[in-house]
Amino acid sequence: MSHELPLVFVVDDDVSVRESLELLIRSAGWQPETFESARGFLACPRPLVPNCLILDVNLPDLSGLDLQQFVSVERTDMPIIFVTGYGDVPMTVKAMKAGAVEFLTKPFSDEVLLTAIEQALERSRNVLALDSEIHALRDRHASLSRREREVMALVVSGLLNKQVGFELGISEITVKAHRGQVMRKMNARSLPDLVNMAARLGIAH
């Protein structure tokens, strides 16, 4: 699996649709992966590159809408483009409310689909970037000592060094030393920056 090319998954039980979409996706410079059923797709490991899913509504096992429910929870970095031979308004509304990028009724032009794929891959890139930032933040927080974590939690809650020292039973000078270590290890440029990091990590005293 290439670490450079974005992946475009196709789940459709019509072999002619799979083959034509595979050629179109490859010609646009992306890596296609095609499946005839939802279960076949679910057996594929989660990709670590920007990706999206072109999904038929009517499938032989799970329906496209059922698969969407799973993907939206388990694979948040995988936007979905629905395609269907026939679509009604309630079905379209349900899919879009659940986060689908697009809902296309066959036949549709290559240009319309390629534009939808571009939008979906951009959304996937953004989610993957945010996930990567959170993982890096968690790693930095995990590198703090127990005392440094205690100091950080109190500092971001708005307490002054003197108050933090009182809470923890340590001197103000020691608090300053721990606070300096926290700022360095967390790569925080300022107190507001540290507060923002704590919020993203869900840290509250």
mmCIF file of C-alpha atoms in Angstrom:
data_model
loop_
_atom_site.group_PDB
_atom_site.id
_atom_site.type_symbol
_atom_site.label_atom_id
_atom_site.label_comp_id
_atom_site.label_asym_id
_atom_site.label_seq_id
_atom_site.Cartn_x
_atom_site.Cartn_y
_atom_site.Cartn_z
ATOM 1 C CA MET A 1 0.000 0.000 0.000
ATOM 2 C CA SER A 2 1.540 3.261 -1.149
ATOM 3 C CA HIS A 3 2.313 5.923 1.427
ATOM 4 C CA GLU A 4 2.102 8.567 -1.301
ATOM 5 C CA LEU A 5 -1.105 7.877 -3.211
ATOM 6 C CA PRO A 6 -4.488 8.557 -1.633
ATOM 7 C CA LEU A 7 -6.752 5.505 -1.573
ATOM 8 C CA VAL A 8 -10.224 5.505 -3.105
ATOM 9 C CA PHE A 9 -12.329 2.521 -2.061
ATOM 10 C CA VAL A 10 -15.268 1.383 -4.174
ATOM 11 C CA VAL A 11 -17.994 -0.910 -2.820
ATOM 12 C CA ASP A 12 -20.480 -1.855 -5.564
ATOM 13 C CA ASP A 13 -21.914 -5.272 -6.502
ATOM 14 C CA ASP A 14 -21.953 -4.385 -10.226
ATOM 15 C CA VAL A 15 -18.676 -5.581 -11.738
ATOM 16 C CA SER A 16 -18.925 -3.196 -14.725
ATOM 17 C CA VAL A 17 -19.286 -0.217 -12.345
ATOM 18 C CA ARG A 18 -16.288 -1.379 -10.291
ATOM 19 C CA GLU A 19 -14.124 -1.785 -13.372
ATOM 20 C CA SER A 20 -15.045 1.597 -14.894
ATOM 21 C CA LEU A 21 -14.530 3.408 -11.575
ATOM 22 C CA GLU A 22 -11.200 1.646 -11.051
ATOM 23 C CA LEU A 23 -9.953 2.954 -14.427
ATOM 24 C CA LEU A 24 -11.253 6.473 -13.734
ATOM 25 C CA ILE A 25 -9.687 6.619 -10.254
ATOM 26 C CA ARG A 26 -6.341 5.312 -11.498
ATOM 27 C CA SER A 27 -6.315 7.791 -14.404
ATOM 28 C CA ALA A 28 -6.806 10.642 -11.895
ATOM 29 C CA GLY A 29 -3.648 9.568 -10.052
ATOM 30 C CA TRP A 30 -5.207 7.833 -7.042
ATOM 31 C CA GLN A 31 -5.038 4.225 -5.874
ATOM 32 C CA PRO A 32 -8.335 2.317 -6.301
ATOM 33 C CA GLU A 33 -9.431 -0.608 -4.121
ATOM 34 C CA THR A 34 -12.679 -2.285 -5.199
ATOM 35 C CA PHE A 35 -15.051 -4.633 -3.360
ATOM 36 C CA GLU A 36 -18.330 -6.284 -4.324
ATOM 37 C CA SER A 37 -19.711 -6.381 -0.766
ATOM 38 C CA ALA A 38 -19.639 -4.441 2.502
ATOM 39 C CA ARG A 39 -18.166 -7.430 4.359
ATOM 40 C CA GLY A 40 -15.310 -7.700 1.879
ATOM 41 C CA PHE A 41 -14.533 -4.036 2.410
ATOM 42 C CA LEU A 42 -14.692 -4.342 6.218
ATOM 43 C CA ALA A 43 -12.056 -7.089 6.104
ATOM 44 C CA CYS A 44 -9.594 -4.571 4.639
ATOM 45 C CA PRO A 45 -7.328 -2.893 7.235
ATOM 46 C CA ARG A 46 -7.807 0.793 7.967
ATOM 47 C CA PRO A 47 -5.554 2.892 5.704
ATOM 48 C CA LEU A 48 -3.129 5.487 7.056
ATOM 49 C CA VAL A 49 -3.203 7.722 3.974
ATOM 50 C CA PRO A 50 -5.900 10.165 2.795
ATOM 51 C CA ASN A 51 -8.812 8.048 1.596
ATOM 52 C CA CYS A 52 -12.501 7.985 0.789
ATOM 53 C CA LEU A 53 -15.246 5.495 0.002
ATOM 54 C CA ILE A 54 -17.502 5.380 -3.068
ATOM 55 C CA LEU A 55 -20.457 3.376 -1.841
ATOM 56 C CA ASP A 56 -23.494 1.899 -3.565
ATOM 57 C CA VAL A 57 -26.683 2.169 -1.528
ATOM 58 C CA ASN A 58 -27.957 -1.311 -2.434
ATOM 59 C CA LEU A 59 -25.532 -4.118 -1.615
ATOM 60 C CA PRO A 60 -26.040 -7.893 -1.270
ATOM 61 C CA ASP A 61 -25.184 -8.044 2.460
ATOM 62 C CA LEU A 62 -25.165 -4.827 4.513
ATOM 63 C CA SER A 63 -26.854 -1.836 2.903
ATOM 64 C CA GLY A 64 -24.763 1.212 2.070
ATOM 65 C CA LEU A 65 -26.522 3.215 4.778
ATOM 66 C CA ASP A 66 -25.765 0.507 7.373
ATOM 67 C CA LEU A 67 -22.112 0.472 6.329
ATOM 68 C CA GLN A 68 -22.051 4.279 6.590
ATOM 69 C CA GLN A 69 -23.070 4.037 10.266
ATOM 70 C CA PHE A 70 -20.091 1.772 10.978
ATOM 71 C CA VAL A 71 -17.604 3.842 8.971
ATOM 72 C CA SER A 72 -18.689 7.153 10.541
ATOM 73 C CA VAL A 73 -17.822 5.759 13.992
ATOM 74 C CA GLU A 74 -14.821 3.499 13.313
ATOM 75 C CA ARG A 75 -13.157 5.307 10.397
ATOM 76 C CA THR A 76 -13.727 9.016 10.928
ATOM 77 C CA ASP A 77 -11.028 9.892 8.362
ATOM 78 C CA MET A 78 -12.961 8.100 5.550
ATOM 79 C CA PRO A 79 -15.556 10.388 3.914
ATOM 80 C CA ILE A 80 -18.270 8.669 1.874
ATOM 81 C CA ILE A 81 -19.630 9.396 -1.603
ATOM 82 C CA PHE A 82 -22.888 7.533 -2.257
ATOM 83 C CA VAL A 83 -23.851 6.326 -5.719
ATOM 84 C CA THR A 84 -27.147 4.676 -6.570
ATOM 85 C CA GLY A 85 -29.220 3.619 -9.558
ATOM 86 C CA TYR A 86 -32.232 5.177 -7.929
ATOM 87 C CA GLY A 87 -32.412 7.543 -4.992
ATOM 88 C CA ASP A 88 -35.266 9.150 -3.159
ATOM 89 C CA VAL A 89 -35.267 12.306 -1.066
ATOM 90 C CA PRO A 90 -35.521 10.613 2.388
ATOM 91 C CA MET A 91 -32.598 8.310 1.537
ATOM 92 C CA THR A 92 -30.485 11.235 0.319
ATOM 93 C CA VAL A 93 -31.304 13.326 3.389
ATOM 94 C CA LYS A 94 -30.425 10.439 5.719
ATOM 95 C CA ALA A 95 -27.070 9.872 4.013
ATOM 96 C CA MET A 96 -26.147 13.568 3.963
ATOM 97 C CA LYS A 97 -27.193 14.099 7.583
ATOM 98 C CA ALA A 98 -24.897 11.218 8.553
ATOM 99 C CA GLY A 99 -21.983 13.040 6.914
ATOM 100 C CA ALA A 100 -21.837 11.875 3.290
ATOM 101 C CA VAL A 101 -19.854 14.191 1.020
ATOM 102 C CA GLU A 102 -22.118 13.614 -1.977
ATOM 103 C CA PHE A 103 -25.100 11.523 -3.095
ATOM 104 C CA LEU A 104 -24.975 10.812 -6.834
ATOM 105 C CA THR A 105 -27.653 9.123 -8.914
ATOM 106 C CA LYS A 106 -26.429 7.045 -11.878
ATOM 107 C CA PRO A 107 -25.628 7.994 -14.549
ATOM 108 C CA PHE A 108 -23.365 10.852 -13.461
ATOM 109 C CA SER A 109 -20.451 12.527 -15.246
ATOM 110 C CA ASP A 110 -16.835 11.690 -14.512
ATOM 111 C CA GLU A 111 -16.213 15.348 -13.673
ATOM 112 C CA VAL A 112 -18.894 15.403 -10.976
ATOM 113 C CA LEU A 113 -17.496 12.256 -9.350
ATOM 114 C CA LEU A 114 -13.867 13.423 -9.562
ATOM 115 C CA THR A 115 -14.787 16.743 -7.909
ATOM 116 C CA ALA A 116 -16.553 14.854 -5.107
ATOM 117 C CA ILE A 117 -13.494 12.602 -4.637
ATOM 118 C CA GLU A 118 -11.209 15.668 -4.441
ATOM 119 C CA GLN A 119 -13.411 17.171 -1.716
ATOM 120 C CA ALA A 120 -13.568 13.881 0.181
ATOM 121 C CA LEU A 121 -9.790 13.365 0.083
ATOM 122 C CA GLU A 122 -9.212 16.927 1.318
ATOM 123 C CA ARG A 123 -11.548 16.263 4.238
ATOM 124 C CA SER A 124 -9.681 13.021 4.966
ATOM 125 C CA ARG A 125 -6.317 14.843 4.908
ATOM 126 C CA ASN A 126 -7.599 17.363 7.445
ATOM 127 C CA VAL A 127 -8.907 14.664 9.809
ATOM 128 C CA LEU A 128 -5.653 12.682 9.577
ATOM 129 C CA ALA A 129 -3.632 15.842 10.297
ATOM 130 C CA LEU A 130 -5.740 16.583 13.392
ATOM 131 C CA ASP A 131 -5.401 12.966 14.564
ATOM 132 C CA SER A 132 -1.638 13.192 14.140
ATOM 133 C CA GLU A 133 -1.514 16.418 16.181
ATOM 134 C CA ILE A 134 -3.559 14.866 19.001
ATOM 135 C CA HIS A 135 -1.314 11.778 19.084
ATOM 136 C CA ALA A 136 1.770 14.019 19.295
ATOM 137 C CA LEU A 137 0.145 16.031 22.108
ATOM 138 C CA ARG A 138 -0.691 12.854 24.025
ATOM 139 C CA ASP A 139 2.879 11.603 23.626
ATOM 140 C CA ARG A 140 4.265 14.890 24.953
ATOM 141 C CA HIS A 141 1.857 14.848 27.895
ATOM 142 C CA ALA A 142 2.819 11.229 28.635
ATOM 143 C CA SER A 143 6.473 12.344 28.861
ATOM 144 C CA LEU A 144 5.656 14.586 31.860
ATOM 145 C CA SER A 145 6.349 13.316 35.361
ATOM 146 C CA ARG A 146 3.406 12.841 37.735
ATOM 147 C CA ARG A 147 4.253 16.103 39.512
ATOM 148 C CA GLU A 148 4.592 17.992 36.232
ATOM 149 C CA ARG A 149 1.131 16.770 35.209
ATOM 150 C CA GLU A 150 -0.278 17.986 38.526
ATOM 151 C CA VAL A 151 1.351 21.402 38.053
ATOM 152 C CA MET A 152 0.094 21.622 34.468
ATOM 153 C CA ALA A 153 -3.505 20.813 35.477
ATOM 154 C CA LEU A 154 -3.481 23.505 38.171
ATOM 155 C CA VAL A 155 -1.746 26.120 36.002
ATOM 156 C CA VAL A 156 -4.199 25.715 33.101
ATOM 157 C CA SER A 157 -7.103 25.968 35.560
ATOM 158 C CA GLY A 158 -5.973 29.550 36.204
ATOM 159 C CA LEU A 159 -4.057 29.288 39.498
ATOM 160 C CA LEU A 160 -0.968 31.415 40.149
ATOM 161 C CA ASN A 161 2.359 29.784 41.019
ATOM 162 C CA LYS A 162 1.873 30.599 44.712
ATOM 163 C CA GLN A 163 -1.596 29.001 44.686
ATOM 164 C CA VAL A 164 -0.308 25.914 42.871
ATOM 165 C CA GLY A 165 2.426 25.577 45.502
ATOM 166 C CA PHE A 166 -0.173 25.813 48.284
ATOM 167 C CA GLU A 167 -2.355 23.156 46.617
ATOM 168 C CA LEU A 168 0.557 20.743 46.196
ATOM 169 C CA GLY A 169 2.463 21.583 49.360
ATOM 170 C CA ILE A 170 5.608 22.689 47.517
ATOM 171 C CA SER A 171 7.488 26.006 47.273
ATOM 172 C CA GLU A 172 6.776 28.630 44.621
ATOM 173 C CA ILE A 173 10.308 28.218 43.274
ATOM 174 C CA THR A 174 9.705 24.480 42.805
ATOM 175 C CA VAL A 175 6.421 25.244 41.016
ATOM 176 C CA LYS A 176 8.282 27.600 38.660
ATOM 177 C CA ALA A 177 10.841 24.871 37.901
ATOM 178 C CA HIS A 178 8.111 22.302 37.165
ATOM 179 C CA ARG A 179 6.171 24.833 35.127
ATOM 180 C CA GLY A 180 9.249 25.550 33.009
ATOM 181 C CA GLN A 181 9.702 21.825 32.374
ATOM 182 C CA VAL A 182 6.036 21.495 31.409
ATOM 183 C CA MET A 183 6.302 24.366 28.910
ATOM 184 C CA ARG A 184 9.457 22.873 27.390
ATOM 185 C CA LYS A 185 8.223 19.278 27.154
ATOM 186 C CA MET A 186 4.826 20.311 25.770
ATOM 187 C CA ASN A 187 6.428 22.720 23.257
ATOM 188 C CA ALA A 188 4.104 25.449 24.544
ATOM 189 C CA ARG A 189 4.995 28.989 23.444
ATOM 190 C CA SER A 190 2.815 30.679 26.059
ATOM 191 C CA LEU A 191 0.309 29.995 28.822
ATOM 192 C CA PRO A 192 -2.666 30.403 26.415
ATOM 193 C CA ASP A 193 -0.955 27.886 24.132
ATOM 194 C CA LEU A 194 -0.684 25.421 27.044
ATOM 195 C CA VAL A 195 -4.321 26.045 28.014
ATOM 196 C CA ASN A 196 -5.349 25.261 24.419
ATOM 197 C CA MET A 197 -3.322 22.027 24.496
ATOM 198 C CA ALA A 198 -4.951 21.005 27.786
ATOM 199 C CA ALA A 199 -8.402 21.642 26.308
ATOM 200 C CA ARG A 200 -7.622 19.468 23.281
ATOM 201 C CA LEU A 201 -6.373 16.712 25.611
ATOM 202 C CA GLY A 202 -9.496 16.987 27.773
ATOM 203 C CA ILE A 203 -7.482 17.937 30.846
ATOM 204 C CA ALA A 204 -9.425 19.734 33.548
ATOM 205 C CA HIS A 205 -8.554 20.076 37.219
#
